[in-house]
């Protein structure tokens, strides 16, 4: 199992408290209560027999990213463990984030392995097995940016995020609120995941929005040039996505994930990447609202 020796992501970001969780996302559907490995089965309808083909946009440290040319991260290690529990070989294939769910729905991959927020609007063509829980975080350059804790003060400024993500949705939604209130819209810079800080430091954006684990790492790695402003908000489960007609595969992965949670493997992986505060105690199908 490839592991990154990620820095202590949250140590330098005391303003980034995650919610303490006691079973987020509801009760698991068919959760396993033993540590016995689930056998691979022909009825999983895999893209390639004996292989769990996982689509991943490996640009989102510390959850999924490349290090020395290898795909690694918390999600990569969790899914490697799940594949082995199912008696399968994991294969991670590069897929742009915007295409992940469509490729899963079309059976071009078995599931998505990136950090995708599970929400109702995304459940139209895929089902999610929830695997993590986190919110979104505002980041800015150094200095007093406390006024930005009120999103109405974003009006007329420019935000950076990755289009098609929950991060970008937040900026666009707030911009519409600004316009409805007679204020200037929020400018938008479309960037890759974890690149909003570069736009802020270059002066092309006033703030960025990133998922909490990525934001924490960006702040910790910035040498004091970036900071988190305010607390995370809109916390929701993140999940692995499956085509809606692949319920056997979905349920097998959910059972394997629940086994990993039960025997402590899942927690150990999250602790290695310093993202244990986003751990679930049980997993659900389509637990996002």
mmCIF file of C-alpha atoms in Angstrom:
data_model
loop_
_atom_site.group_PDB
_atom_site.id
_atom_site.type_symbol
_atom_site.label_atom_id
_atom_site.label_comp_id
_atom_site.label_asym_id
_atom_site.label_seq_id
_atom_site.Cartn_x
_atom_site.Cartn_y
_atom_site.Cartn_z
ATOM 1 C CA UNK A 1 0.000 0.000 0.000
ATOM 2 C CA UNK A 2 1.546 3.282 -1.072
ATOM 3 C CA UNK A 3 1.484 5.880 1.645
ATOM 4 C CA UNK A 4 2.460 9.529 1.581
ATOM 5 C CA UNK A 5 4.287 10.995 4.504
ATOM 6 C CA UNK A 6 2.035 14.030 4.381
ATOM 7 C CA UNK A 7 2.739 16.917 6.718
ATOM 8 C CA UNK A 8 0.563 17.480 9.757
ATOM 9 C CA UNK A 9 -2.096 19.309 7.782
ATOM 10 C CA UNK A 10 -4.187 20.675 10.570
ATOM 11 C CA UNK A 11 -1.511 21.634 13.065
ATOM 12 C CA UNK A 12 -0.886 25.032 11.479
ATOM 13 C CA UNK A 13 -4.551 25.768 10.898
ATOM 14 C CA UNK A 14 -6.186 26.165 14.253
ATOM 15 C CA UNK A 15 -9.005 28.106 12.618
ATOM 16 C CA UNK A 16 -10.013 24.966 10.707
ATOM 17 C CA UNK A 17 -11.928 22.831 13.214
ATOM 18 C CA UNK A 18 -13.705 19.849 11.717
ATOM 19 C CA UNK A 19 -16.927 18.569 13.162
ATOM 20 C CA UNK A 20 -16.594 15.758 15.673
ATOM 21 C CA UNK A 21 -18.542 12.942 14.139
ATOM 22 C CA UNK A 22 -20.522 10.169 15.727
ATOM 23 C CA UNK A 23 -21.992 8.245 12.849
ATOM 24 C CA UNK A 24 -22.564 10.849 10.122
ATOM 25 C CA UNK A 25 -24.538 9.934 7.040
ATOM 26 C CA UNK A 26 -27.054 7.595 8.644
ATOM 27 C CA UNK A 27 -27.014 3.872 9.220
ATOM 28 C CA UNK A 28 -25.123 1.703 6.787
ATOM 29 C CA UNK A 29 -27.176 -0.348 4.405
ATOM 30 C CA UNK A 30 -26.179 -3.965 4.855
ATOM 31 C CA UNK A 31 -23.063 -3.035 6.827
ATOM 32 C CA UNK A 32 -20.864 -5.954 7.745
ATOM 33 C CA UNK A 33 -20.376 -6.732 11.409
ATOM 34 C CA UNK A 34 -17.359 -9.015 11.031
ATOM 35 C CA UNK A 35 -13.871 -8.564 9.668
ATOM 36 C CA UNK A 36 -14.150 -11.452 7.201
ATOM 37 C CA UNK A 37 -13.058 -10.480 3.705
ATOM 38 C CA UNK A 38 -15.871 -10.308 1.140
ATOM 39 C CA UNK A 39 -15.138 -12.691 -1.753
ATOM 40 C CA UNK A 40 -14.978 -11.465 -5.337
ATOM 41 C CA UNK A 41 -18.051 -12.464 -7.331
ATOM 42 C CA UNK A 42 -18.855 -12.770 -11.035
ATOM 43 C CA UNK A 43 -22.052 -10.784 -10.520
ATOM 44 C CA UNK A 44 -20.089 -7.595 -9.832
ATOM 45 C CA UNK A 45 -20.085 -6.955 -13.622
ATOM 46 C CA UNK A 46 -16.609 -5.438 -13.570
ATOM 47 C CA UNK A 47 -15.105 -3.495 -16.466
ATOM 48 C CA UNK A 48 -12.234 -5.993 -16.381
ATOM 49 C CA UNK A 49 -12.505 -9.339 -14.638
ATOM 50 C CA UNK A 50 -10.435 -9.526 -11.463
ATOM 51 C CA UNK A 51 -9.742 -5.774 -11.455
ATOM 52 C CA UNK A 52 -11.458 -2.908 -9.679
ATOM 53 C CA UNK A 53 -11.138 -0.021 -12.153
ATOM 54 C CA UNK A 54 -11.205 3.268 -10.266
ATOM 55 C CA UNK A 55 -11.415 6.672 -11.934
ATOM 56 C CA UNK A 56 -9.491 9.393 -10.134
ATOM 57 C CA UNK A 57 -8.514 13.007 -10.755
ATOM 58 C CA UNK A 58 -5.255 12.862 -8.798
ATOM 59 C CA UNK A 59 -4.903 16.593 -8.189
ATOM 60 C CA UNK A 60 -6.376 16.865 -4.700
ATOM 61 C CA UNK A 61 -3.778 16.355 -1.988
ATOM 62 C CA UNK A 62 -3.929 14.841 0.557
ATOM 63 C CA UNK A 63 -6.917 12.743 -0.582
ATOM 64 C CA UNK A 64 -5.744 11.740 -4.083
ATOM 65 C CA UNK A 65 -2.620 13.061 -5.779
ATOM 66 C CA UNK A 66 0.593 12.011 -7.498
ATOM 67 C CA UNK A 67 3.934 11.673 -5.770
ATOM 68 C CA UNK A 68 6.963 10.531 -7.717
ATOM 69 C CA UNK A 69 4.695 9.628 -10.599
ATOM 70 C CA UNK A 70 2.594 7.307 -8.395
ATOM 71 C CA UNK A 71 -1.041 7.913 -7.480
ATOM 72 C CA UNK A 72 -1.359 8.096 -3.706
ATOM 73 C CA UNK A 73 -3.456 9.685 -0.983
ATOM 74 C CA UNK A 74 -6.033 8.730 1.619
ATOM 75 C CA UNK A 75 -8.689 7.692 -0.915
ATOM 76 C CA UNK A 76 -6.160 5.653 -2.889
ATOM 77 C CA UNK A 77 -5.126 3.705 0.197
ATOM 78 C CA UNK A 78 -8.721 3.157 1.339
ATOM 79 C CA UNK A 79 -9.767 1.879 -2.087
ATOM 80 C CA UNK A 80 -6.686 -0.328 -2.369
ATOM 81 C CA UNK A 81 -7.692 -1.920 0.926
ATOM 82 C CA UNK A 82 -11.293 -2.332 -0.277
ATOM 83 C CA UNK A 83 -10.177 -3.972 -3.528
ATOM 84 C CA UNK A 84 -8.038 -6.467 -1.644
ATOM 85 C CA UNK A 85 -10.939 -7.311 0.671
ATOM 86 C CA UNK A 86 -12.952 -8.133 -2.441
ATOM 87 C CA UNK A 87 -10.170 -10.285 -3.846
ATOM 88 C CA UNK A 88 -9.547 -7.785 -6.655
ATOM 89 C CA UNK A 89 -6.579 -5.832 -8.014
ATOM 90 C CA UNK A 90 -7.089 -2.051 -7.907
ATOM 91 C CA UNK A 91 -6.320 -0.069 -11.058
ATOM 92 C CA UNK A 92 -6.403 3.719 -10.854
ATOM 93 C CA UNK A 93 -7.039 5.508 -14.152
ATOM 94 C CA UNK A 94 -6.799 9.250 -14.787
ATOM 95 C CA UNK A 95 -10.187 10.867 -15.356
ATOM 96 C CA UNK A 96 -10.897 14.628 -15.341
ATOM 97 C CA UNK A 97 -13.081 15.520 -12.365
ATOM 98 C CA UNK A 98 -15.968 16.768 -14.523
ATOM 99 C CA UNK A 99 -16.164 13.390 -16.303
ATOM 100 C CA UNK A 100 -15.977 11.078 -13.304
ATOM 101 C CA UNK A 101 -19.674 10.483 -12.673
ATOM 102 C CA UNK A 102 -20.568 10.170 -16.364
ATOM 103 C CA UNK A 103 -17.860 7.555 -16.908
ATOM 104 C CA UNK A 104 -19.068 5.575 -13.918
ATOM 105 C CA UNK A 105 -22.659 5.766 -15.169
ATOM 106 C CA UNK A 106 -21.537 4.533 -18.607
ATOM 107 C CA UNK A 107 -19.631 1.558 -17.093
ATOM 108 C CA UNK A 108 -16.328 2.880 -18.433
ATOM 109 C CA UNK A 109 -14.958 2.684 -14.885
ATOM 110 C CA UNK A 110 -16.238 0.663 -11.944
ATOM 111 C CA UNK A 111 -16.397 3.586 -9.543
ATOM 112 C CA UNK A 112 -15.029 7.053 -8.865
ATOM 113 C CA UNK A 113 -12.201 7.371 -6.365
ATOM 114 C CA UNK A 114 -11.922 11.148 -6.075
ATOM 115 C CA UNK A 115 -13.303 13.400 -3.349
ATOM 116 C CA UNK A 116 -16.808 14.016 -4.666
ATOM 117 C CA UNK A 117 -19.444 15.631 -2.460
ATOM 118 C CA UNK A 118 -22.522 13.422 -2.217
ATOM 119 C CA UNK A 119 -25.546 15.630 -2.797
ATOM 120 C CA UNK A 120 -28.999 15.059 -4.249
ATOM 121 C CA UNK A 121 -28.287 16.917 -7.485
ATOM 122 C CA UNK A 122 -25.480 14.446 -8.240
ATOM 123 C CA UNK A 123 -27.530 11.331 -7.522
ATOM 124 C CA UNK A 124 -29.426 11.471 -10.825
ATOM 125 C CA UNK A 125 -27.176 8.995 -12.655
ATOM 126 C CA UNK A 126 -25.004 7.510 -9.897
ATOM 127 C CA UNK A 127 -25.283 6.180 -6.363
ATOM 128 C CA UNK A 128 -22.760 7.173 -3.716
ATOM 129 C CA UNK A 129 -21.162 5.107 -0.994
ATOM 130 C CA UNK A 130 -20.195 7.731 1.558
ATOM 131 C CA UNK A 131 -16.625 7.533 2.811
ATOM 132 C CA UNK A 132 -15.679 10.901 4.390
ATOM 133 C CA UNK A 133 -17.264 14.045 5.830
ATOM 134 C CA UNK A 134 -16.001 17.615 5.449
ATOM 135 C CA UNK A 135 -16.985 21.168 4.605
ATOM 136 C CA UNK A 136 -15.657 23.971 2.437
ATOM 137 C CA UNK A 137 -13.090 26.550 3.547
ATOM 138 C CA UNK A 138 -12.369 30.133 2.500
ATOM 139 C CA UNK A 139 -8.672 30.943 2.030
ATOM 140 C CA UNK A 140 -7.034 34.329 1.500
ATOM 141 C CA UNK A 141 -3.661 35.976 1.634
ATOM 142 C CA UNK A 142 -2.138 37.105 4.912
ATOM 143 C CA UNK A 143 -3.537 40.107 6.754
ATOM 144 C CA UNK A 144 -6.840 41.020 8.336
ATOM 145 C CA UNK A 145 -9.529 39.404 6.172
ATOM 146 C CA UNK A 146 -12.051 38.904 8.958
ATOM 147 C CA UNK A 147 -14.692 40.885 7.028
ATOM 148 C CA UNK A 148 -14.878 38.005 4.551
ATOM 149 C CA UNK A 149 -16.480 35.764 7.146
ATOM 150 C CA UNK A 150 -19.678 37.478 5.945
ATOM 151 C CA UNK A 151 -20.281 36.276 2.357
ATOM 152 C CA UNK A 152 -22.089 39.517 1.523
ATOM 153 C CA UNK A 153 -18.671 41.145 1.703
ATOM 154 C CA UNK A 154 -17.591 38.965 -1.228
ATOM 155 C CA UNK A 155 -19.767 41.080 -3.536
ATOM 156 C CA UNK A 156 -17.587 42.866 -6.077
ATOM 157 C CA UNK A 157 -14.545 40.732 -5.264
ATOM 158 C CA UNK A 158 -13.095 37.827 -7.254
ATOM 159 C CA UNK A 159 -13.061 34.242 -6.057
ATOM 160 C CA UNK A 160 -11.136 31.252 -7.392
ATOM 161 C CA UNK A 161 -12.284 27.627 -7.473
ATOM 162 C CA UNK A 162 -12.569 24.664 -9.821
ATOM 163 C CA UNK A 163 -15.631 24.931 -12.080
ATOM 164 C CA UNK A 164 -18.106 22.090 -11.597
ATOM 165 C CA UNK A 165 -17.101 21.596 -7.965
ATOM 166 C CA UNK A 166 -19.023 22.361 -4.796
ATOM 167 C CA UNK A 167 -16.410 25.072 -4.172
ATOM 168 C CA UNK A 168 -17.377 26.877 -7.390
ATOM 169 C CA UNK A 169 -21.093 26.376 -6.719
ATOM 170 C CA UNK A 170 -20.690 28.302 -3.465
ATOM 171 C CA UNK A 171 -19.150 31.287 -5.236
ATOM 172 C CA UNK A 172 -21.751 31.302 -8.026
ATOM 173 C CA UNK A 173 -24.641 30.986 -5.576
ATOM 174 C CA UNK A 174 -23.342 33.838 -3.440
ATOM 175 C CA UNK A 175 -22.811 35.971 -6.551
ATOM 176 C CA UNK A 176 -26.499 35.541 -7.427
ATOM 177 C CA UNK A 177 -27.411 36.609 -3.890
ATOM 178 C CA UNK A 178 -25.231 39.697 -4.288
ATOM 179 C CA UNK A 179 -26.938 40.646 -7.566
ATOM 180 C CA UNK A 180 -30.408 40.065 -6.082
ATOM 181 C CA UNK A 181 -29.464 42.453 -3.266
ATOM 182 C CA UNK A 182 -28.424 45.134 -5.764
ATOM 183 C CA UNK A 183 -24.722 44.616 -5.204
ATOM 184 C CA UNK A 184 -21.927 43.826 -7.663
ATOM 185 C CA UNK A 185 -21.507 40.181 -8.704
ATOM 186 C CA UNK A 186 -18.519 38.131 -7.624
ATOM 187 C CA UNK A 187 -15.862 37.647 -10.275
ATOM 188 C CA UNK A 188 -14.760 34.090 -10.864
ATOM 189 C CA UNK A 189 -11.458 32.462 -11.822
ATOM 190 C CA UNK A 190 -11.669 28.821 -12.879
ATOM 191 C CA UNK A 191 -8.616 26.892 -11.635
ATOM 192 C CA UNK A 192 -7.602 23.327 -11.002
ATOM 193 C CA UNK A 193 -8.131 21.815 -7.586
ATOM 194 C CA UNK A 194 -5.761 23.207 -4.936
ATOM 195 C CA UNK A 195 -4.661 26.008 -7.298
ATOM 196 C CA UNK A 196 -6.857 28.786 -5.904
ATOM 197 C CA UNK A 197 -4.101 29.833 -3.519
ATOM 198 C CA UNK A 198 -1.802 30.576 -6.449
ATOM 199 C CA UNK A 199 -4.417 32.958 -7.859
ATOM 200 C CA UNK A 200 -4.737 34.673 -4.485
ATOM 201 C CA UNK A 201 -0.979 35.081 -4.090
ATOM 202 C CA UNK A 202 -0.663 36.401 -7.667
ATOM 203 C CA UNK A 203 -3.347 39.004 -6.994
ATOM 204 C CA UNK A 204 -5.743 37.586 -9.595
ATOM 205 C CA UNK A 205 -8.277 36.559 -6.945
ATOM 206 C CA UNK A 206 -9.235 37.979 -3.572
ATOM 207 C CA UNK A 207 -10.075 34.601 -2.087
ATOM 208 C CA UNK A 208 -10.317 30.913 -2.903
ATOM 209 C CA UNK A 209 -12.716 28.184 -1.834
ATOM 210 C CA UNK A 210 -11.446 24.633 -1.330
ATOM 211 C CA UNK A 211 -12.562 21.490 0.454
ATOM 212 C CA UNK A 212 -11.241 21.463 4.001
ATOM 213 C CA UNK A 213 -8.478 18.815 3.727
ATOM 214 C CA UNK A 214 -7.004 20.507 0.646
ATOM 215 C CA UNK A 215 -7.359 23.981 2.173
ATOM 216 C CA UNK A 216 -5.589 22.891 5.337
ATOM 217 C CA UNK A 217 -2.654 21.491 3.381
ATOM 218 C CA UNK A 218 -2.407 24.598 1.214
ATOM 219 C CA UNK A 219 -2.305 26.857 4.266
ATOM 220 C CA UNK A 220 0.205 24.637 6.070
ATOM 221 C CA UNK A 221 2.493 24.522 3.018
ATOM 222 C CA UNK A 222 2.317 28.259 2.259
ATOM 223 C CA UNK A 223 4.798 29.462 4.854
ATOM 224 C CA UNK A 224 2.293 31.936 6.291
ATOM 225 C CA UNK A 225 1.366 33.493 2.957
ATOM 226 C CA UNK A 226 -2.113 31.974 2.982
ATOM 227 C CA UNK A 227 -4.634 31.734 5.777
ATOM 228 C CA UNK A 228 -8.012 30.171 6.426
ATOM 229 C CA UNK A 229 -10.756 32.673 7.201
ATOM 230 C CA UNK A 230 -13.700 31.663 9.358
ATOM 231 C CA UNK A 231 -14.916 28.161 10.003
ATOM 232 C CA UNK A 232 -15.775 25.523 7.385
ATOM 233 C CA UNK A 233 -19.360 25.486 6.189
ATOM 234 C CA UNK A 234 -21.785 23.298 4.230
ATOM 235 C CA UNK A 235 -20.265 20.106 5.624
ATOM 236 C CA UNK A 236 -21.579 17.058 3.759
ATOM 237 C CA UNK A 237 -20.511 13.470 3.115
ATOM 238 C CA UNK A 238 -18.147 12.693 0.258
ATOM 239 C CA UNK A 239 -18.566 9.424 -1.571
ATOM 240 C CA UNK A 240 -17.471 6.944 -4.220
ATOM 241 C CA UNK A 241 -19.909 6.922 -7.163
ATOM 242 C CA UNK A 242 -21.336 3.904 -9.029
ATOM 243 C CA UNK A 243 -23.713 3.484 -11.969
ATOM 244 C CA UNK A 244 -27.228 3.127 -10.603
ATOM 245 C CA UNK A 245 -27.685 -0.310 -12.158
ATOM 246 C CA UNK A 246 -24.549 -1.713 -10.476
ATOM 247 C CA UNK A 247 -26.068 -2.318 -7.061
ATOM 248 C CA UNK A 248 -24.133 -5.558 -6.476
ATOM 249 C CA UNK A 249 -20.808 -3.765 -6.869
ATOM 250 C CA UNK A 250 -21.990 -0.775 -4.853
ATOM 251 C CA UNK A 251 -23.135 -2.955 -1.968
ATOM 252 C CA UNK A 252 -19.976 -5.098 -2.032
ATOM 253 C CA UNK A 253 -17.782 -1.978 -1.783
ATOM 254 C CA UNK A 254 -19.954 -0.587 0.996
ATOM 255 C CA UNK A 255 -19.640 -3.815 2.999
ATOM 256 C CA UNK A 256 -15.868 -3.857 2.507
ATOM 257 C CA UNK A 257 -15.600 -0.217 3.584
ATOM 258 C CA UNK A 258 -17.667 -0.938 6.678
ATOM 259 C CA UNK A 259 -15.353 -3.845 7.514
ATOM 260 C CA UNK A 260 -12.369 -1.510 7.154
ATOM 261 C CA UNK A 261 -14.022 0.968 9.519
ATOM 262 C CA UNK A 262 -14.843 -1.797 12.002
ATOM 263 C CA UNK A 263 -11.331 -3.261 12.184
ATOM 264 C CA UNK A 264 -9.533 0.105 12.355
ATOM 265 C CA UNK A 265 -7.806 0.029 8.964
ATOM 266 C CA UNK A 266 -9.816 2.989 7.661
ATOM 267 C CA UNK A 267 -9.010 5.138 10.702
ATOM 268 C CA UNK A 268 -5.313 4.279 10.482
ATOM 269 C CA UNK A 269 -5.190 5.404 6.844
ATOM 270 C CA UNK A 270 -6.873 8.726 7.605
ATOM 271 C CA UNK A 271 -4.547 9.303 10.547
ATOM 272 C CA UNK A 272 -1.506 8.770 8.311
ATOM 273 C CA UNK A 273 -2.688 11.665 6.131
ATOM 274 C CA UNK A 274 -3.755 13.774 9.143
ATOM 275 C CA UNK A 275 -7.396 13.904 8.018
ATOM 276 C CA UNK A 276 -8.869 11.668 10.717
ATOM 277 C CA UNK A 277 -11.333 14.344 11.841
ATOM 278 C CA UNK A 278 -13.337 13.654 8.683
ATOM 279 C CA UNK A 279 -13.794 9.967 9.517
ATOM 280 C CA UNK A 280 -17.196 8.321 9.363
ATOM 281 C CA UNK A 281 -18.208 5.745 11.948
ATOM 282 C CA UNK A 282 -20.609 4.095 9.537
ATOM 283 C CA UNK A 283 -21.177 4.413 5.813
ATOM 284 C CA UNK A 284 -24.408 5.013 3.918
ATOM 285 C CA UNK A 285 -25.673 4.967 0.361
ATOM 286 C CA UNK A 286 -26.677 8.421 -0.927
ATOM 287 C CA UNK A 287 -26.449 9.989 2.522
ATOM 288 C CA UNK A 288 -25.997 13.507 1.108
ATOM 289 C CA UNK A 289 -28.886 15.939 0.815
#
